[in-house]
XYZ file of C-alpha atoms in Angstrom:
183
model
C -28.046 -43.461 71.304
C -29.168 -39.803 70.868
C -30.365 -38.773 67.353
C -27.226 -36.201 67.252
C -24.696 -39.010 67.037
C -23.564 -40.156 63.978
C -22.328 -43.957 63.710
C -19.897 -44.156 61.228
C -20.771 -46.930 58.737
C -17.909 -49.515 59.097
C -18.294 -49.292 62.855
C -22.538 -49.921 62.728
C -23.526 -52.931 64.912
C -24.992 -55.243 62.349
C -28.987 -54.574 63.046
C -28.048 -51.222 60.805
C -26.951 -53.944 57.732
C -29.760 -55.737 57.887
C -32.273 -55.526 54.689
C -35.302 -57.048 54.438
C -36.380 -59.171 51.452
C -38.706 -56.455 49.713
C -35.795 -53.986 50.259
C -33.137 -56.263 48.590
C -35.548 -56.918 45.988
C -35.671 -53.031 45.327
C -32.069 -52.776 45.568
C -31.348 -55.514 42.919
C -34.051 -54.077 40.645
C -32.450 -50.675 41.201
C -29.045 -51.821 40.162
C -29.976 -53.834 36.986
C -31.639 -50.723 35.804
C -28.844 -48.615 37.024
C -26.640 -50.761 34.918
C -28.804 -51.099 32.202
C -29.066 -47.359 31.927
C -25.173 -47.062 31.913
C -25.055 -49.404 29.002
C -27.951 -47.626 27.312
C -26.366 -43.793 27.940
C -22.657 -45.028 26.771
C -24.487 -46.701 23.632
C -26.223 -43.342 22.939
C -23.323 -41.194 23.590
C -20.851 -43.406 21.208
C -24.036 -43.556 18.824
C -24.088 -47.260 18.434
C -26.262 -48.365 15.373
C -27.202 -51.303 17.118
C -29.365 -49.252 19.836
C -30.877 -47.290 17.175
C -31.974 -50.802 15.358
C -33.244 -52.635 18.599
C -36.121 -52.577 20.502
C -39.740 -51.560 20.134
C -40.680 -49.242 17.512
C -43.731 -46.986 19.139
C -43.753 -44.618 16.195
C -43.555 -45.189 12.797
C -44.346 -42.485 9.699
C -43.372 -42.956 5.964
C -43.673 -40.628 3.201
C -43.302 -41.479 -0.501
C -40.722 -39.727 -2.469
C -40.336 -38.546 -6.017
C -36.654 -39.710 -5.965
C -34.313 -41.637 -3.748
C -31.741 -38.869 -2.322
C -28.032 -39.475 -2.283
C -28.143 -38.081 1.469
C -30.529 -37.468 4.236
C -30.837 -33.638 5.163
C -30.024 -33.212 8.956
C -31.410 -29.174 9.970
C -30.094 -27.687 12.976
C -33.663 -27.720 14.946
C -34.285 -26.276 18.202
C -36.162 -28.932 20.394
C -35.913 -27.570 23.767
C -34.863 -24.252 25.673
C -31.251 -25.787 25.822
C -31.388 -28.716 23.248
C -31.532 -29.159 19.504
C -31.680 -32.082 17.469
C -28.491 -34.265 17.431
C -27.657 -36.562 13.979
C -25.466 -39.402 13.136
C -24.945 -41.273 9.850
C -25.387 -44.982 10.824
C -25.129 -45.909 6.995
C -25.805 -44.918 3.716
C -29.541 -44.769 3.439
C -30.189 -43.924 7.519
C -29.412 -41.518 10.060
C -29.775 -41.919 13.931
C -31.085 -39.067 15.848
C -32.414 -37.724 18.789
C -34.644 -34.780 19.531
C -34.375 -34.305 23.471
C -35.929 -31.494 25.366
C -34.735 -32.519 28.725
C -31.195 -33.775 29.925
C -32.006 -37.486 28.989
C -34.020 -38.374 25.826
C -37.109 -40.119 26.048
C -36.908 -41.214 22.390
C -34.142 -42.129 19.929
C -34.900 -42.012 15.829
C -33.861 -43.148 12.863
C -34.791 -41.932 9.368
C -34.363 -44.615 6.836
C -34.268 -44.129 2.923
C -35.822 -47.249 1.003
C -34.126 -46.828 -2.644
C -36.582 -49.631 -4.225
C -39.726 -47.570 -3.623
C -38.603 -44.219 -2.784
C -39.719 -43.095 0.454
C -38.337 -42.072 3.736
C -39.026 -43.712 6.946
C -39.211 -42.176 10.219
C -38.596 -45.051 13.342
C -38.800 -43.969 17.160
C -38.160 -46.198 19.838
C -38.377 -45.598 23.824
C -35.173 -45.108 25.816
C -36.974 -45.955 28.505
C -34.419 -46.882 31.132
C -33.560 -43.835 32.870
C -37.394 -42.828 33.800
C -37.490 -46.791 34.872
C -35.020 -45.914 37.110
C -36.796 -42.591 38.494
C -40.099 -44.128 38.790
C -38.296 -47.585 40.686
C -35.999 -45.107 42.739
C -39.301 -42.977 43.806
C -41.341 -45.814 45.328
C -38.034 -47.491 46.476
C -37.354 -44.238 49.015
C -40.654 -43.638 49.836
C -41.874 -40.431 48.276
C -45.783 -39.589 48.564
C -47.671 -40.758 45.921
C -48.606 -37.295 44.928
C -45.063 -36.607 44.141
C -44.726 -40.185 42.263
C -47.754 -38.802 39.847
C -46.397 -35.607 39.483
C -42.818 -37.037 38.372
C -44.870 -39.509 35.848
C -47.126 -36.464 34.424
C -43.804 -34.525 33.644
C -42.316 -37.948 31.945
C -45.421 -38.292 30.156
C -45.341 -34.231 29.113
C -41.469 -34.920 28.017
C -42.652 -38.159 25.924
C -45.431 -36.063 24.150
C -43.101 -32.912 23.349
C -40.709 -35.393 22.116
C -43.125 -36.860 19.957
C -44.084 -33.781 18.410
C -40.455 -32.685 17.845
C -40.018 -36.105 16.208
C -42.942 -35.328 13.358
C -41.601 -31.757 12.821
C -38.240 -32.879 12.388
C -39.379 -35.753 9.800
C -41.449 -32.915 7.468
C -38.479 -30.769 7.960
C -36.474 -33.490 6.617
C -39.309 -34.353 3.460
C -39.594 -30.443 2.448
C -35.663 -30.257 2.130
C -35.583 -33.382 0.263
C -38.475 -32.474 -2.052
C -37.081 -28.683 -2.157
C -33.545 -30.190 -3.122
C -35.245 -32.450 -5.881
C -36.899 -29.374 -7.507
C -34.035 -27.223 -7.557
């Protein structure tokens, strides 16, 4: 067969449909990660509290307050060239937020007010599924290792930038609460 000839998928001989065990395993992993990614993105789009409350905490910062605030401020902050912080009130004492710098956030955060010992706590969790899909996808389609290292490096820069923006957002919210209490 000539290289210029194209076989329609429904007419392809059986040898085009055979998949090795390794390729099948990669395909199952990508499908499972894709389903998880779809579920996480839908939960993020709907601001479901379970997404913001579940998973491992990778960043925790607590700051004592003089008095417990009645509400948590949500300042408009630029976190990337095209993006800003987004907020959603999850309950009376907590606010979920993202501070993405690229198309998809790699961290989701929650600001929680403890009214018993007045303090504000920042909790950050990874939203890792988009990055896992890219890394597994790169290895599956056979990208050169240099491209994979570059992609992992860019993901690490994105993560570091979002951690920086989470800390900046936390400082800004604490300053607004303290300024509101002084006024």
